[in-house]
Coordinates of C-alpha atoms in Angstrom, one line a residue:
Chain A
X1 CA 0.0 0.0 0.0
X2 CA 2.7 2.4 0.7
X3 CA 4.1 2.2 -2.5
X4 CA 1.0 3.2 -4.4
X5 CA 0.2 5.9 -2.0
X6 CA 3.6 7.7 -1.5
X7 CA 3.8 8.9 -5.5
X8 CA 0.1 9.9 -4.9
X9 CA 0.5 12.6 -1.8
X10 CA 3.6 13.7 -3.8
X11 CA 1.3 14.5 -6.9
X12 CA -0.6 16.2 -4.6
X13 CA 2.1 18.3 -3.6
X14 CA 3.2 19.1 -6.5
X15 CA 0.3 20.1 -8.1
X16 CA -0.3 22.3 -5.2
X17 CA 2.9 23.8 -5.7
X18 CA 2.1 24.2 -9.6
X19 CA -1.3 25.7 -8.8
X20 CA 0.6 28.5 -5.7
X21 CA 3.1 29.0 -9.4
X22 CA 0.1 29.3 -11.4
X23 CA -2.4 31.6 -9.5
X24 CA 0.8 34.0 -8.5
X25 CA 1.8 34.4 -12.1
X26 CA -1.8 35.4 -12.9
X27 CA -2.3 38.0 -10.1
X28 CA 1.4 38.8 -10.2
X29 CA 2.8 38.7 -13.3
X30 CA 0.3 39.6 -15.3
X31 CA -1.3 42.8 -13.7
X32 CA 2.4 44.7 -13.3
X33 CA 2.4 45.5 -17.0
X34 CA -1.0 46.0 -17.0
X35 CA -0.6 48.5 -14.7
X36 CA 2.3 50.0 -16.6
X37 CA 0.2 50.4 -19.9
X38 CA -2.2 51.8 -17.7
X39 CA -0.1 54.3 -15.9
X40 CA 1.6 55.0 -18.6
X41 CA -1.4 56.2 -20.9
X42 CA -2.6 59.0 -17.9
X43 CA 0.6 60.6 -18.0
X44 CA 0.7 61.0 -21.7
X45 CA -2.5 62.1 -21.1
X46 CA -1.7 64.5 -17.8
X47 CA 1.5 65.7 -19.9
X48 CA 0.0 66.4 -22.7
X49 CA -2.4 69.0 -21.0
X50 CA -4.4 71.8 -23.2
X51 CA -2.4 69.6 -26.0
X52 CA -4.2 67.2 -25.6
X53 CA -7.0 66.6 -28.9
X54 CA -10.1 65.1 -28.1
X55 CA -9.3 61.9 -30.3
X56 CA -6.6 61.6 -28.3
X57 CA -8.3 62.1 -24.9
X58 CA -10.9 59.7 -25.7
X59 CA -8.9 57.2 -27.3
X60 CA -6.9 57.0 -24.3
X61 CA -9.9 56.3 -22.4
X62 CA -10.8 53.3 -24.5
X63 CA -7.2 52.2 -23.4
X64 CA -7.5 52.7 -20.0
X65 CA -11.0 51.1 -20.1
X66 CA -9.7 48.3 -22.2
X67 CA -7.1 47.5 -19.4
X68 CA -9.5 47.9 -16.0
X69 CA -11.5 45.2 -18.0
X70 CA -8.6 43.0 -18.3
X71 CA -7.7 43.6 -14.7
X72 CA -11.5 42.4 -14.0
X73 CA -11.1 39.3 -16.5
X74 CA -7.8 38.6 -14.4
X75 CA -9.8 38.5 -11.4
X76 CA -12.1 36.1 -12.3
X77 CA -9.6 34.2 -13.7
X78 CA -8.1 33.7 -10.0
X79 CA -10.9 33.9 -8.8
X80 CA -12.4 30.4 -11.3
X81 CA -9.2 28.9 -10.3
X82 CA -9.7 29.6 -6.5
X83 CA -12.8 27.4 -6.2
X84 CA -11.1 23.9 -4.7
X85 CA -9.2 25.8 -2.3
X86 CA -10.8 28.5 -0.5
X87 CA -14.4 29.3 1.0
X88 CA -14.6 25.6 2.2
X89 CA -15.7 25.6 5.1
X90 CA -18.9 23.3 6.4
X91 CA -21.5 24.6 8.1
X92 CA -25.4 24.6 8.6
X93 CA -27.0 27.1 6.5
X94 CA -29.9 28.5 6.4
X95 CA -30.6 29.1 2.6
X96 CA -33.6 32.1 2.9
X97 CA -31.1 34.0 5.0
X98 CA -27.8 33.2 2.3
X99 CA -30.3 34.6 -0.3
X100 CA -31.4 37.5 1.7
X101 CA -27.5 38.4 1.9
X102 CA -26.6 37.6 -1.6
X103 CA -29.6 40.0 -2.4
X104 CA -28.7 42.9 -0.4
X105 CA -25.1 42.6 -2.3
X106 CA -27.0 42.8 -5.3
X107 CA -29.4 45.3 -4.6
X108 CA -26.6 47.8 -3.6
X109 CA -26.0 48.4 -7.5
X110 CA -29.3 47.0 -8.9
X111 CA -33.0 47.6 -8.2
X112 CA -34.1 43.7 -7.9
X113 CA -37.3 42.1 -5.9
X114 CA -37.1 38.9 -4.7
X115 CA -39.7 36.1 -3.8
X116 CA -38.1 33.5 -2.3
X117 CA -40.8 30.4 -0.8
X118 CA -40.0 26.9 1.2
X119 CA -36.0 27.0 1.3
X120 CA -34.1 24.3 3.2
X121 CA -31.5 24.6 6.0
X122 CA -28.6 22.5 5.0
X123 CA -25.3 21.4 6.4
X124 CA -22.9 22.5 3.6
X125 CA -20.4 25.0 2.2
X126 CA -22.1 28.2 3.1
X127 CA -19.8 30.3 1.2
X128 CA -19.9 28.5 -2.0
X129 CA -23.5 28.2 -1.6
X130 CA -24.0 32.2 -1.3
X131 CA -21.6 32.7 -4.2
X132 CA -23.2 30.7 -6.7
X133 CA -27.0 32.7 -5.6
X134 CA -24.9 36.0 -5.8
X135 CA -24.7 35.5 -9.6
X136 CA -27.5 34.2 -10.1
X137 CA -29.4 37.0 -8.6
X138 CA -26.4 39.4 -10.3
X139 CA -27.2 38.2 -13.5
X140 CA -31.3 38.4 -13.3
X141 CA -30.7 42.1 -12.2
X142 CA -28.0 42.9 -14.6
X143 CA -29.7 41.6 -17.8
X144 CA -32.9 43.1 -17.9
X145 CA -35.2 45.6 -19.5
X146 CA -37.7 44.8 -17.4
X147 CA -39.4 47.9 -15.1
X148 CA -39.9 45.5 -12.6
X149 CA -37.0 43.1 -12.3
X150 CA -38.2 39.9 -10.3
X151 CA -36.8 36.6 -9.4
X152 CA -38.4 34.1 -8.1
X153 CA -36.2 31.4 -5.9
X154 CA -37.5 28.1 -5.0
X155 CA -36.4 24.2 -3.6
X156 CA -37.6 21.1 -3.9
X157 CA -36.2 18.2 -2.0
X158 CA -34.8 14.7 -3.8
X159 CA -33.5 11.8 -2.1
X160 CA -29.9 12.9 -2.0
X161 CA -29.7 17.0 -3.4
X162 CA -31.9 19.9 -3.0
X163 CA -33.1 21.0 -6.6
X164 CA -32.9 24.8 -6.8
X165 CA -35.1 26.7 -8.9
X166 CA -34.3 30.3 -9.9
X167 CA -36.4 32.2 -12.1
X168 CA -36.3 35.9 -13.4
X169 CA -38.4 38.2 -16.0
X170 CA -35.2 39.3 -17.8
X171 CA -34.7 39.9 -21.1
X172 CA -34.1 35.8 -21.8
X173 CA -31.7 34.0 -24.2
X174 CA -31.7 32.4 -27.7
X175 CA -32.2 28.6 -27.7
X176 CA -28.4 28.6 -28.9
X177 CA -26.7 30.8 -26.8
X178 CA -27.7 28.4 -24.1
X179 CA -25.0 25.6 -24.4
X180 CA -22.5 28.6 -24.0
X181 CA -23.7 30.6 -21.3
X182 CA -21.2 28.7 -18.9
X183 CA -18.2 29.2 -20.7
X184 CA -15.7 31.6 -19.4
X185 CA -15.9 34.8 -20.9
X186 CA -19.0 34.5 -22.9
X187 CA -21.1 36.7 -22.5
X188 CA -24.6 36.3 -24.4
X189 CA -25.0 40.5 -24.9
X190 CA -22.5 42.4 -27.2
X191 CA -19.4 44.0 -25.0
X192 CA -21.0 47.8 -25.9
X193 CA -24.4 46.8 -24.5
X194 CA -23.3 45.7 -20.8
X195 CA -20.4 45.5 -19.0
X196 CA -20.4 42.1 -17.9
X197 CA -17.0 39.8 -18.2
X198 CA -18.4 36.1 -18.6
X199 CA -17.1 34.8 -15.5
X200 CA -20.2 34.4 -13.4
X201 CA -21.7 31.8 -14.8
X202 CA -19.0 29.6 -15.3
X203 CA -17.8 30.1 -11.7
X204 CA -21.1 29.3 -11.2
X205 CA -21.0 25.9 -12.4
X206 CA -17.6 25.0 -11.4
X207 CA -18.7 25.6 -7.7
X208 CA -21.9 23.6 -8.4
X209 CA -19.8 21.1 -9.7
X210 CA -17.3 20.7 -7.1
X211 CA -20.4 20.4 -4.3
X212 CA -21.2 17.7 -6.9
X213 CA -24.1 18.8 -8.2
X214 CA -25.2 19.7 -11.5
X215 CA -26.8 22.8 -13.3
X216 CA -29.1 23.9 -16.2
X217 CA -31.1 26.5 -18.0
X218 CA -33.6 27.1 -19.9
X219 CA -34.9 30.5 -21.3
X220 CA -37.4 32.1 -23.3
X221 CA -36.3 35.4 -25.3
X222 CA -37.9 38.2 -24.3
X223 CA -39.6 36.2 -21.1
X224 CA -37.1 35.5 -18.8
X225 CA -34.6 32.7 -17.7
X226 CA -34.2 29.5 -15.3
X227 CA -31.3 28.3 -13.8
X228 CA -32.2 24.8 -11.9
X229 CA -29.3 23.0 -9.8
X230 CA -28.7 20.0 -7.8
X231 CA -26.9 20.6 -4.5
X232 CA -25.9 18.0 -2.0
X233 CA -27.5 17.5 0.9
X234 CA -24.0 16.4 2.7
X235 CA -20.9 17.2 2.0
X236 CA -18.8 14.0 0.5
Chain B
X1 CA 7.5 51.9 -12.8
X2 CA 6.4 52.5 -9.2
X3 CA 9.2 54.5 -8.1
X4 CA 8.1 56.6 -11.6
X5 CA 4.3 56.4 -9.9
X6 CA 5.3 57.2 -6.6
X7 CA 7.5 60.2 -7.3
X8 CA 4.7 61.7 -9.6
X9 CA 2.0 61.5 -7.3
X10 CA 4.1 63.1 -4.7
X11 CA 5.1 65.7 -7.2
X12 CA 1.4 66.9 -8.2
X13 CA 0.2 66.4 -4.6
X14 CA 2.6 68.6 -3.5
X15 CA 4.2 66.6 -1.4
X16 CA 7.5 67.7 -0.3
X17 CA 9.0 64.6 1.8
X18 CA 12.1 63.6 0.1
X19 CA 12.0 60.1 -1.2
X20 CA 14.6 57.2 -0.8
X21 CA 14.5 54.8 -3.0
X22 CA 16.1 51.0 -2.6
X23 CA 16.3 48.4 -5.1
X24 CA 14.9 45.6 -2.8
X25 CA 14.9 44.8 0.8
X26 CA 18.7 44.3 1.5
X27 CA 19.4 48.0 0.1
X28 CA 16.8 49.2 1.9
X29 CA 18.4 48.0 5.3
X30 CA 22.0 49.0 4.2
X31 CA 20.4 52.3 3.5
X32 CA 18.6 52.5 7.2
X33 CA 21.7 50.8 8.9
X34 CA 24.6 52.9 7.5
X35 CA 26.0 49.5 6.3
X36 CA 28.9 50.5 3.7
X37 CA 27.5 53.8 2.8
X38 CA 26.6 56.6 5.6
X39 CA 23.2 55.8 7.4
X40 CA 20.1 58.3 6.0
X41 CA 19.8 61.2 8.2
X42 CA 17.4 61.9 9.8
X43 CA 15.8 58.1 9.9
X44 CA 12.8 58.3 7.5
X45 CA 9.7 57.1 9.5
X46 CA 7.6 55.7 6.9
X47 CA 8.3 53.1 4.5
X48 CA 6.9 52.1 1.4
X49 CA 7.4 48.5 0.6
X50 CA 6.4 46.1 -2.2
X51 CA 6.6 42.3 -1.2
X52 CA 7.9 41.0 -4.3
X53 CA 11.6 41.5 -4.0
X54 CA 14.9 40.2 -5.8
X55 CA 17.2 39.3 -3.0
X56 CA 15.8 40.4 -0.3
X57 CA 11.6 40.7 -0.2
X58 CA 9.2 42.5 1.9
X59 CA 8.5 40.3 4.4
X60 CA 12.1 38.8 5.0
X61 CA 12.9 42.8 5.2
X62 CA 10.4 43.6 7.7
X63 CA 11.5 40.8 9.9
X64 CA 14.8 42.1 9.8
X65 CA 13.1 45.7 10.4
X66 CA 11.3 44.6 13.7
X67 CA 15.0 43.3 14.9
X68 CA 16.8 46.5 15.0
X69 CA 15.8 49.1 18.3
X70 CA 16.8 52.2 16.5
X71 CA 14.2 50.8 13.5
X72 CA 11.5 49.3 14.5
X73 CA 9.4 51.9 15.6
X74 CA 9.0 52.8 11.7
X75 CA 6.0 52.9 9.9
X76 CA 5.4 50.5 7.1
X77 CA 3.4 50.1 4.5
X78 CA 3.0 47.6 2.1
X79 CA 1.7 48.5 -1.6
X80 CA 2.1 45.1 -3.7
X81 CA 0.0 43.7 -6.6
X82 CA -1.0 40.9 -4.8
X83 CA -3.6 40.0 -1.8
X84 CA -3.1 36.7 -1.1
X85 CA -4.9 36.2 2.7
X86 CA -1.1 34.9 4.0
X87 CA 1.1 37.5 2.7
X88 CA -1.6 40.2 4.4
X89 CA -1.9 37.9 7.6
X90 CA 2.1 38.1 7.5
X91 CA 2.2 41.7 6.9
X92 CA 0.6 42.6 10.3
X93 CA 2.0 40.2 11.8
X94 CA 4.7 42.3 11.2
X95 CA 2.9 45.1 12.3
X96 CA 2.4 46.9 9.5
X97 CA 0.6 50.3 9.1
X98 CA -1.3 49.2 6.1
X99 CA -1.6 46.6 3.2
X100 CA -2.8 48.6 -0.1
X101 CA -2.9 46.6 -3.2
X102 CA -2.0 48.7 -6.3
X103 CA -5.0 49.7 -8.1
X104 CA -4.6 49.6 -12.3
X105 CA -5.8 53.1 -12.1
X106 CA -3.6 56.0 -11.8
X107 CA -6.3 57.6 -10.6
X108 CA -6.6 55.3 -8.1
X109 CA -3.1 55.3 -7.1
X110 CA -3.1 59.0 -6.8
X111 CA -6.3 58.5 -4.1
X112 CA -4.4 56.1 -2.3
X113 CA -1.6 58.5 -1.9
X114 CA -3.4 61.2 -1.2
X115 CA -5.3 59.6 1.4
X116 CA -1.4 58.4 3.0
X117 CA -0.6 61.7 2.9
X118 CA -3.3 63.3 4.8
X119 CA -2.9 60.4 7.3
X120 CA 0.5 60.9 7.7
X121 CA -0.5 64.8 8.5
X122 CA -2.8 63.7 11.5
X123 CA -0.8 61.3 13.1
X124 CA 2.4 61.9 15.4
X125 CA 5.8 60.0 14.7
X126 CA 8.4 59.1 17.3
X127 CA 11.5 61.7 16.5

């Protein structure tokens, strides 16, 4: 037994080590240029003073945009790759109180009403559990043309998962934007439209995914959209 | 770059503090410690490190800091690009007077040391 096991912890370590490498490089590495170009580009600007043409001026502010958006893809980057290692901490939640706190995050940028009916307590990863409603409820709030944005958040217990329902009046999705919806950096509205990275819903899933569960939608253009997942009733 | 960032944001902040600048961590403590060049005089109070060092890195320098009795009543702050939870948890550990991440933002930077500055107005430093 030891010989199969020894080679196993050290692939553990190492691909520990290899992730520590990884996820420095990315919040390292790759901002400090960033930052550079970024830096750089207001001094022209600041140097350039009464000089400074308004093609100039706003093309600079495209550039500077262009890189706080990178800095935000970055982040979700780290932050996709952070799921298996952080917020993992067990402990009995009670889900109409995680969704009134992952609503009052939302509602600090967003106007967003929520009807939330028969929601379990569950002993589970409370963090993970509030993220993954956070962009839910993010998403409902931030796509939208609706007057009166709504979601609606239900659960219905199986034998070994709680199936979550979450429904909103949004603006909905094309039958085949659906199948990409998860994907990192997709983002079903054009770039100009909304400001949104992509990285929600795919952190989404990955965190639904490592709770072992699973996750869906479905969507009517112009009607609204429904994300359904199964989440564990125990932690394995 | 952030020597370049700090000295302009002093500059158009007006403010007049002269500025020391060391390579990395071991510089910085030859620099304090009059260690083959004459000590700076007087001892500046406040430091601004970033962790990520050749030689000689924030954290390895700030231990070194908290050694010395003439030092280690200095105020440090850190401003890296990072936030990992264990370098911060280190940091003040270390006692440090803040752990500011750089912003992308100019704008942002020149905030952050404009906010420094005006905290550095309202507090009192040993002599």
């Amino acid at each position: 037994m030891m010989h199969s096991e020894q080679p196993c912890a050290q692939q553990l370590e190492d691909l520990q080590k290899e992730y520590e490498e990884f996820a420095y490089i990315v919040s390292h590495d790759l901002k400090a240029p960033l930052r550079a170009i970024s830096n750089l580009s207001a001094w022209i600007a600041e140097d350039l003073g009464d000089d400074l043409s308004p093609d100039v001026e706003k093309n600079i502010q495209l550039l500077q945009k262009r890189a706080d958006r990178m800095e935000r893809m970055i982040n979700g980057l780290l932050e996709f790759s952070r799921v298996p290692r952080f917020d993992l901490e067990v402990r009995e939640v009670n889900v109409t109180q995680l969704v009134q706190q992952a609503s009052d995050r939302v509602r600090q940028n967003h106007a967003l009403e929520i009807h939330a009916s028969s929601l379990p307590t569950l002993t589970t990863y409370g963090k993970k559990l509030e993220t993954v409603f956070f962009h839910l409820l993010q998403n409902a709030a931030t796509y939208t043309q609706h007057e009166n944005p709504q979601v609606w958040i239900s659960a219905t217990e199986e034998e070994n998962a709680f199936l979550f329902q979450v429904k909103d009046n949004g603006m909905g999705m094309k039958e085949e934007t659906l199948d990409k919806v998860f994907k990192m950096f997709y983002s079903a509205q054009a770039k100009d439209q909304h400001d949104g990275l992509g990285v929600g819903l795919s952190l989404v899933k990955k965190i639904v995914q490592f709770a072992g569960g699973t996750i869906s939608v479905t969507s009517t253009l112009g009607a609204g959209t429904e994300f359904q997942f199964f989440w564990p009733k125990t932690v394995q | 770059m952030d020597v370049a960032a700090t000295k302009r944001a002093f500059q158009s902040q007006n403010i007049e503090s002269p500025i020391h600048v060391a390579a990395n961590g071991k510089v910085a403590l030859d620099m304090l410690k009059g260690r083959g060049m004459p000590a700076l005089h007087p001892t500046p109070h406040i430091i601004l490190i970033d962790l990520n060092m050749p030689e000689m890195g924030g954290i390895e320098f700030l231990k070194e800091l908290r050694k010395d009795p003439e030092l280690k009543a200095c105020s440090v702050f850190v401003m890296t690009g990072q936030n990992s939870e264990q370098n911060v948890l280190e940091a003040y550990n270390l006692n440090v007077a803040g752990y500011i991440v750089k912003p992308i933002q100019y704008d942002s930077f020149l905030e952050a040391i404009a906010t420094l500055h005006s905290f550095w107005k309202l507090i009192e430093l040993p002599n």
